[in-house]
Short mmCIF file of C-alpha atoms in Angstrom, two decimals:
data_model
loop_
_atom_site.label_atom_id
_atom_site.label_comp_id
_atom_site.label_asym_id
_atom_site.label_seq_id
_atom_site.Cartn_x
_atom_site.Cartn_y
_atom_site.Cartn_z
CA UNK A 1 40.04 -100.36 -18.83
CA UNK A 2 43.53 -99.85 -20.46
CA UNK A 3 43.63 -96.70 -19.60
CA UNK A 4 42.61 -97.02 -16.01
CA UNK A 5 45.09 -99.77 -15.17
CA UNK A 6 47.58 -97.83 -16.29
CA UNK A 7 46.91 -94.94 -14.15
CA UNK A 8 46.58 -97.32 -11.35
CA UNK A 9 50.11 -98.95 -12.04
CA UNK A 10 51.57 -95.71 -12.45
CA UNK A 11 50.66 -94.12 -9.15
CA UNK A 12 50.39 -96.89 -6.60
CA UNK A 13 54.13 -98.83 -7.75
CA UNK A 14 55.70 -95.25 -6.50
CA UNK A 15 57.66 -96.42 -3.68
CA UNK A 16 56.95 -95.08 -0.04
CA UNK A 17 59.27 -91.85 0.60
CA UNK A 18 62.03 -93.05 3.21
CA UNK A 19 62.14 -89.56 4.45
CA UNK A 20 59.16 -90.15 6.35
CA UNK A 21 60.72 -93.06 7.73
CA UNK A 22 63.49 -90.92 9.26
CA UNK A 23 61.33 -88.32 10.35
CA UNK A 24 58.97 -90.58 11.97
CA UNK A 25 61.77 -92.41 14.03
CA UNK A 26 63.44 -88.90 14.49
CA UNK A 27 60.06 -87.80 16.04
CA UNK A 28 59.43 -90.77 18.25
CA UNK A 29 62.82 -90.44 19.93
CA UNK A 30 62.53 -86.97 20.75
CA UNK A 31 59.24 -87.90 22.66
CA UNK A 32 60.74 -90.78 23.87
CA UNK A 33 64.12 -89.45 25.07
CA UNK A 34 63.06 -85.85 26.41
CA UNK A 35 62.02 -87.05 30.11
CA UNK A 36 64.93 -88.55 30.61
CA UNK A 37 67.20 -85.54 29.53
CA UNK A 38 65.22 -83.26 31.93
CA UNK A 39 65.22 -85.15 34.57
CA UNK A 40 69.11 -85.95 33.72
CA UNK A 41 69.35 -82.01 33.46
CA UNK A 42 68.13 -81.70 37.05
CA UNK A 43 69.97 -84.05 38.49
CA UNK A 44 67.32 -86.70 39.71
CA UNK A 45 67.19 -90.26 38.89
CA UNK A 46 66.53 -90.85 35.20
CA UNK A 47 64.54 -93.81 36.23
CA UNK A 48 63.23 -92.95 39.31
CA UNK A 49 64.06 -93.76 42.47
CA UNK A 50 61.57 -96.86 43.81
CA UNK A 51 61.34 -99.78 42.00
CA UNK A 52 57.60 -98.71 41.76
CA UNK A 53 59.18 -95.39 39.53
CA UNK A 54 60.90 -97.41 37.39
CA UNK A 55 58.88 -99.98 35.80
CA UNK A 56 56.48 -96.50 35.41
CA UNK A 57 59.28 -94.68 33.40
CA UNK A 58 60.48 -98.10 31.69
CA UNK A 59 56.51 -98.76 30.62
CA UNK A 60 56.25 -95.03 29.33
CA UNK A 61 59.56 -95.51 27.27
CA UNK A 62 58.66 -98.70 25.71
CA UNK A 63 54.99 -97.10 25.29
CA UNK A 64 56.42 -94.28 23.80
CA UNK A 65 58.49 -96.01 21.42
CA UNK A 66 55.51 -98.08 20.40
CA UNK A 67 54.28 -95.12 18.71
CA UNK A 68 56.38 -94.59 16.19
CA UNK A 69 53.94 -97.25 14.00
CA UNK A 70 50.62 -94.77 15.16
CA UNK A 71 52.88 -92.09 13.69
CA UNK A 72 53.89 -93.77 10.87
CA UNK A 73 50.52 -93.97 10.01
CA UNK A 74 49.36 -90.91 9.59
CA UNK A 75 52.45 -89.95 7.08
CA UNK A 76 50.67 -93.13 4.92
CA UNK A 77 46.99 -91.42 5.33
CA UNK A 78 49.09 -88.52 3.63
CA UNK A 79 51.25 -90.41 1.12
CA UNK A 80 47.62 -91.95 0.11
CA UNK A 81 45.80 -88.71 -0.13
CA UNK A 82 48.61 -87.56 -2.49
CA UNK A 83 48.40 -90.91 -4.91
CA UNK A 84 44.69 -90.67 -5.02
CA UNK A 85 45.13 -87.22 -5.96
CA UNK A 86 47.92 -87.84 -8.28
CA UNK A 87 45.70 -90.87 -10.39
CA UNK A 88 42.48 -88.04 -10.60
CA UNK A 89 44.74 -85.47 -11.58
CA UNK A 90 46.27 -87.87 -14.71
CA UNK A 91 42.76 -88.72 -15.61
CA UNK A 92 41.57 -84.82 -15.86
CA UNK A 93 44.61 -83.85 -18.04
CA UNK A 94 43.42 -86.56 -20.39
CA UNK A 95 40.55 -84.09 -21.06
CA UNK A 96 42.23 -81.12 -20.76
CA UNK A 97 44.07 -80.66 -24.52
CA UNK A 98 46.79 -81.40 -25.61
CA UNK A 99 46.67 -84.46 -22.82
CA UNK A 100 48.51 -86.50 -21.22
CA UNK A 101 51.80 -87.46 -22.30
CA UNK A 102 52.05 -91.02 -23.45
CA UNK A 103 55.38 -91.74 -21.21
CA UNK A 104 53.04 -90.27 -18.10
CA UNK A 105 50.59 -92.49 -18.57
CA UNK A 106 52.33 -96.00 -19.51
CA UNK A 107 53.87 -97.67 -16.66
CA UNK A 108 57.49 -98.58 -16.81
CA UNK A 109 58.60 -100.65 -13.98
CA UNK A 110 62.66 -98.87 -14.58
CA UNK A 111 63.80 -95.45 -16.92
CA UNK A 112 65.68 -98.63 -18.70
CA UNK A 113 62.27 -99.63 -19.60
CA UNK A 114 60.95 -96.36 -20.88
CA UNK A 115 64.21 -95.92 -23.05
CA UNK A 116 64.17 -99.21 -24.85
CA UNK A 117 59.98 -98.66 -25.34
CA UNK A 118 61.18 -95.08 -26.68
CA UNK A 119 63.54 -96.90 -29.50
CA UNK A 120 61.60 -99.34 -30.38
CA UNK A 121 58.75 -97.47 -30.91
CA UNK A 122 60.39 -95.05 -33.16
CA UNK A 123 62.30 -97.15 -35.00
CA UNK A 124 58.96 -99.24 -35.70
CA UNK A 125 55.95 -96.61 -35.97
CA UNK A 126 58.13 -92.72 -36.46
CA UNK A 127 56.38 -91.86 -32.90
CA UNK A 128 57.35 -91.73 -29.58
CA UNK A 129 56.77 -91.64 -25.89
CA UNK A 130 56.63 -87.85 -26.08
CA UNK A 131 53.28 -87.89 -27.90
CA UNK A 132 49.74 -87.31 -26.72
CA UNK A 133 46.77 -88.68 -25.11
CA UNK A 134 43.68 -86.99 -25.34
CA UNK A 135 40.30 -87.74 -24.77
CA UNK A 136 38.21 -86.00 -26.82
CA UNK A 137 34.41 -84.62 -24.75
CA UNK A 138 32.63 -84.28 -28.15
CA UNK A 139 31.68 -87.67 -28.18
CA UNK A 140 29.01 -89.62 -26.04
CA UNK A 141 31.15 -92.62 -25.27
CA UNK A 142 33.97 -90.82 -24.41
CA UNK A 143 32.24 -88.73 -21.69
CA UNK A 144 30.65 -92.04 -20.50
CA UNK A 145 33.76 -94.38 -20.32
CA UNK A 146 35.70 -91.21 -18.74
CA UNK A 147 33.07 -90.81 -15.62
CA UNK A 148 33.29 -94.72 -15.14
CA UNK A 149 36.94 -94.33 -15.16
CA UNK A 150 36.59 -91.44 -12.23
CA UNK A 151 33.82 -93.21 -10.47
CA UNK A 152 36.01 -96.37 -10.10
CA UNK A 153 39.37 -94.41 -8.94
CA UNK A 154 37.53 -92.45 -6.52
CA UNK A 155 36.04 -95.87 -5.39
CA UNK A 156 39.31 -97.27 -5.80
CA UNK A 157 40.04 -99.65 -1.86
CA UNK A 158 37.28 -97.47 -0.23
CA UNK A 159 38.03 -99.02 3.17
CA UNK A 160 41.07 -97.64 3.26
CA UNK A 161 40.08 -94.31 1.79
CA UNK A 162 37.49 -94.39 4.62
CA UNK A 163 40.06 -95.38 7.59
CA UNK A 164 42.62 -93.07 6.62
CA UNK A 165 40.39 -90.07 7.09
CA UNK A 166 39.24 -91.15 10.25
CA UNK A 167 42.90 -91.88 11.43
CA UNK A 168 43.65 -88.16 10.06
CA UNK A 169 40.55 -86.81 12.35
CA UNK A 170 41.67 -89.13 15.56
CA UNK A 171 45.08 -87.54 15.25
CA UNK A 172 43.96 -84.26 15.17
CA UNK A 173 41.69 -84.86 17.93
CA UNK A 174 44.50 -86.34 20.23
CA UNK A 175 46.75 -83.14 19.84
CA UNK A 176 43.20 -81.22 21.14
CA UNK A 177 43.36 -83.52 23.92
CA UNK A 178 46.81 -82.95 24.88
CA UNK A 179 46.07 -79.08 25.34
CA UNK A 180 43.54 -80.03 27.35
CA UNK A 181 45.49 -81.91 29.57
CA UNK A 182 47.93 -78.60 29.54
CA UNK A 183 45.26 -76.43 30.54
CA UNK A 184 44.06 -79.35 33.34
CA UNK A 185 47.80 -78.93 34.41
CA UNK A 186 47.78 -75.25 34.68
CA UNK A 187 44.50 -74.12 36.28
CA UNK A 188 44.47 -77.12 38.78
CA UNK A 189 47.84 -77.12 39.99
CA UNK A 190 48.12 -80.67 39.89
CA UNK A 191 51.42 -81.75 41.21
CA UNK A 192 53.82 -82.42 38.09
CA UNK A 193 57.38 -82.32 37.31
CA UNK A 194 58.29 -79.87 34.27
CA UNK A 195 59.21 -82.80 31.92
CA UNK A 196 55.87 -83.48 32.04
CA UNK A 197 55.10 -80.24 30.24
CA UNK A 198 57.74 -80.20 27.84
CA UNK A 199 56.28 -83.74 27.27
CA UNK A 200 52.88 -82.46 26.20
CA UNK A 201 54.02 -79.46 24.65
CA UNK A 202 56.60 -81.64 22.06
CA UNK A 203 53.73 -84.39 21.47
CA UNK A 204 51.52 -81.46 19.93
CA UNK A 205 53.61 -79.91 18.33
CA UNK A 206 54.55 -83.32 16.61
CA UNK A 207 51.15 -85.01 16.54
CA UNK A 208 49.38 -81.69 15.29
CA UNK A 209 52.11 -81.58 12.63
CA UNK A 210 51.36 -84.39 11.16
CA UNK A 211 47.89 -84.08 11.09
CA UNK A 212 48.29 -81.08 9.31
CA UNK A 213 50.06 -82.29 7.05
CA UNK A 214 48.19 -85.05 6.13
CA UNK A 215 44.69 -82.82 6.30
CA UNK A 216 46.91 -80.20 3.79
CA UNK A 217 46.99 -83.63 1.03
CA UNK A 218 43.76 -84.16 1.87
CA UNK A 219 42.73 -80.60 1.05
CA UNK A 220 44.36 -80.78 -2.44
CA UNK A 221 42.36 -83.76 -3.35
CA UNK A 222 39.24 -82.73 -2.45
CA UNK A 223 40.02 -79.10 -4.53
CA UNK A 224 40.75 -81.58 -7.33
CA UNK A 225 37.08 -82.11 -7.75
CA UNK A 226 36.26 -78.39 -8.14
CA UNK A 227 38.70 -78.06 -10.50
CA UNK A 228 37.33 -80.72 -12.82
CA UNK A 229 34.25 -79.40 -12.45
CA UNK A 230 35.30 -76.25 -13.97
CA UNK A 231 36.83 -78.10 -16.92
CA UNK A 232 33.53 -79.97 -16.83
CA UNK A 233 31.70 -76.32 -17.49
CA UNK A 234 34.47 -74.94 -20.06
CA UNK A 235 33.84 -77.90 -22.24
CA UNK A 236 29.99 -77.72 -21.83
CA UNK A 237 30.21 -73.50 -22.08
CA UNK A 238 32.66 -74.57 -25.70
CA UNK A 239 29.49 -77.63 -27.14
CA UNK A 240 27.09 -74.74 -26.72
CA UNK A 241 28.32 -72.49 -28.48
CA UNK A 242 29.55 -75.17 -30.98
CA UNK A 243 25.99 -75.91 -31.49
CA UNK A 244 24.51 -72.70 -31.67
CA UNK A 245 26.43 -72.19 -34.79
CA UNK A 246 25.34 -75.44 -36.73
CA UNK A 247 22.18 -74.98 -35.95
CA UNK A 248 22.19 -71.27 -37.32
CA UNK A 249 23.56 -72.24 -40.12
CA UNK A 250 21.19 -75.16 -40.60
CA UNK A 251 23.49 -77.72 -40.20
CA UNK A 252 22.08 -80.90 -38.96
CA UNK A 253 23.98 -84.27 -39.64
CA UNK A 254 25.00 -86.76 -37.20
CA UNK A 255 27.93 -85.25 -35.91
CA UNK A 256 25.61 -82.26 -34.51
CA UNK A 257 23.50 -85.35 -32.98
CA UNK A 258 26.22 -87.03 -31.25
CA UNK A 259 27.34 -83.10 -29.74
CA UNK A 260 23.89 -82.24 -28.41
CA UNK A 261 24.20 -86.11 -26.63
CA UNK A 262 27.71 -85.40 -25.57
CA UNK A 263 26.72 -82.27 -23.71
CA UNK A 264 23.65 -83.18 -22.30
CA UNK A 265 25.67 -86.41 -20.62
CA UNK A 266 28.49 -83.93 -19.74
CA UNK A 267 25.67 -82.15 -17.92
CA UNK A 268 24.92 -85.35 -16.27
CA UNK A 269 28.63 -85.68 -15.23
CA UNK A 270 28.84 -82.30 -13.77
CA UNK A 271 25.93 -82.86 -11.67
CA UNK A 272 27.02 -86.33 -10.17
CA UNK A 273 30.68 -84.84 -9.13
CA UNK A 274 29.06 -81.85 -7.56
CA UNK A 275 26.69 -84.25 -5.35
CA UNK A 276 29.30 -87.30 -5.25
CA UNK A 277 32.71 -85.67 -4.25
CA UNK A 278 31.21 -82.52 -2.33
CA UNK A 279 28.06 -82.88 -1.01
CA UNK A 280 27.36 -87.08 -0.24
CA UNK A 281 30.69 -88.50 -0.02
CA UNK A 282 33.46 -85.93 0.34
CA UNK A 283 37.28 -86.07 1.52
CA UNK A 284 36.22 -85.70 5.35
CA UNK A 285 38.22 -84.64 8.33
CA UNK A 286 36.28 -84.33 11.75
CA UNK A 287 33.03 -84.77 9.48
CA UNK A 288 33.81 -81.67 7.73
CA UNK A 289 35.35 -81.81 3.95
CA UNK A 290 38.98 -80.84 4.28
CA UNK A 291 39.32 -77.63 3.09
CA UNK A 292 41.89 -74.51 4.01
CA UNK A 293 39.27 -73.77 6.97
CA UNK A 294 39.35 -77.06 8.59
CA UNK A 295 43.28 -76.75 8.82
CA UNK A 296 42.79 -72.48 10.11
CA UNK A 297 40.29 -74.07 12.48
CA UNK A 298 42.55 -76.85 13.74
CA UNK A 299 45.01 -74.22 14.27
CA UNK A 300 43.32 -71.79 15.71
CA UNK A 301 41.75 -74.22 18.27
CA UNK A 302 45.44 -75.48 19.39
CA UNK A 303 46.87 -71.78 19.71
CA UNK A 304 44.19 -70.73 21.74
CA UNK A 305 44.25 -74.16 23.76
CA UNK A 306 48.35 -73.26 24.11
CA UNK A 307 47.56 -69.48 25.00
CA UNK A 308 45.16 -70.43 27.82
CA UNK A 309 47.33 -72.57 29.15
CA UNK A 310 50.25 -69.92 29.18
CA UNK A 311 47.93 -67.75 31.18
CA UNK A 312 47.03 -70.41 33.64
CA UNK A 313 51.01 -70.64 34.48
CA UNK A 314 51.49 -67.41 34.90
CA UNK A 315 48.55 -66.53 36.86
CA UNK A 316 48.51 -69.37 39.58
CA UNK A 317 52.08 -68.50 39.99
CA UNK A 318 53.35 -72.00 39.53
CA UNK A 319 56.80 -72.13 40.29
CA UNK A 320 59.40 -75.43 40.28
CA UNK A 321 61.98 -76.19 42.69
CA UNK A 322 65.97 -76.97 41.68
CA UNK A 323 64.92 -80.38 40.87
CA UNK A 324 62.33 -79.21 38.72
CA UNK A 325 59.13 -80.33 41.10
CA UNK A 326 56.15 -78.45 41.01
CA UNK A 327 54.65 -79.17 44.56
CA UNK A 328 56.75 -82.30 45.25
#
């Protein structure tokens, strides 16, 4: 339990990177300002010109702008992704020897804090934060408090585990509707003025982006459980062999007892993370379990969306007039 709230404190007291902030904002205003630049460029009204026009372009600005919180959002689905991946990956070096280091898995609230710990430490025990945690796989309760530990983090505010890949998939699924609307554009000749593309065109790039980006964190966590897997198997591959060798040399005491039960409940463990994290309930995006292919599918469906639509405005020969009107 020590251990666990540790790795808790650790991760989640990691304050929120401000440079997603300022990209967020930086992204919203591009979306927000780019009509009225091209429509400045051509020298119409920025506005509009009927009253009718301009509460329209006021309610897309203000609309606009009210997504900077939507795209806020999916930077957090990725900043999560990333400390849930950060508190598994501190609880499988505890396995993996030498450890973890003691100063990487104490929580100090300020480097102030870790420097008077440091002292004090030394000057009262000889040891320091620079020595190791390890938990040792050889023995029954080990293996048993370790999988409770995992089952818990993985578990760890589920609803918002759960929401955050949906919010990742709804993203994604937006930018595939914006190419759509492209491609609507294109091969119907619907009357538009070229903002209106550029508009489109900068929201996928942006939303799809993001997406991405949060789907590539969400990718790394869900490798994370292959990878302790394999530990899972190196340890179990190391208590075989470790028991071969007693046993052929007629060694049976209770320390051979408590191996043959540590590696029979390692077995256990290596069964429940291959059905638990990638069969029943994996990292999901668009009911898939994020993996490189769900990110070269993504992309590939948005390129091709993008081509298609590049061919539709060439071949209906769809051409704009000085004020930048298609069919005005």
């Amino acid at each position: 339990g020590f251990v666990l709230h540790q790795i808790l404190r650790g991760v989640y007291n990691v304050r929120f990177p401000s440079n997603y902030f300022f990209i967020t904002v930086l992204c919203t205003l591009s979306i927000a300002l780019l009509p009225f630049f091209l429509r400045l460029y051509y020298g119409i009204e920025v506005f509009g010109e009927t009253f009718f026009e301009n509460i329209i372009f006021a309610g897309c600005f203000m609309g606009f702008l009210s997504g900077i919180s939507l795209m806020m959002f999916g930077f957090v689905s990725a900043y999560d992704f990333k400390r849930r991946f950060n508190a598994l990956k501190k609880l499988g070096d505890l396995i993996n020897f030498p450890g973890l280091f003691l100063s990487d898995l104490l929580f100090f609230s300020s480097t102030e804090d870790l420097k008077n710990g440091n002292q004090k430490n030394e000057k009262n025990s000889g040891k320091n934060y620079d020595d190791h945690v390890f938990v040792d796989l050889k023995e029954r309760s080990n293996v048993f408090a370790w999988m409770n530990c995992r089952k818990t983090l993985r578990s760890f505010g589920e609803g918002f585990y759960l929401r955050i890949q949906g919010y990742t998939s709804i993203l994604l699924i937006y930018s595939f509707f914006c190419v759509v609307v492209l491609n609507v554009i294109a091969w119907t000749q619907a009357r538009h003025h070229v903002s209106t593309i550029y508009l489109i065109l900068i929201i996928v790039v942006v939303i799809a982006s993001i997406s991405i980006f949060s789907i590539s964190k969400a990718t790394k966590l869900q490798s994370l459980s292959s990878i302790q897997r394999d530990l899972l198997r190196k340890e179990i591959f190391l208590q075989e062999e470790e028991i071969w060798h007693s046993e052929s040399e007629k060694i049976i005491d209770s320390k051979l007892n408590e191996l043959k039960s540590a590696k029979a409940l390692l077995q256990q463990v290596d069964e429940t993370i291959n059905f638990h994290d990638l069969i029943h309930k994996p990292t999901k995006v668009l009911g898939h379990a994020a993996n490189q292919n769900v990110i070269g599918s993504a992309l590939g469906i948005i390129a091709t969306g993008c081509f298609l639509a590049i061919e539709g405005f060439s071949g209906s020969g769809i051409f704009y007039d000085v004020s930048g009107w298609f069919k005005y």
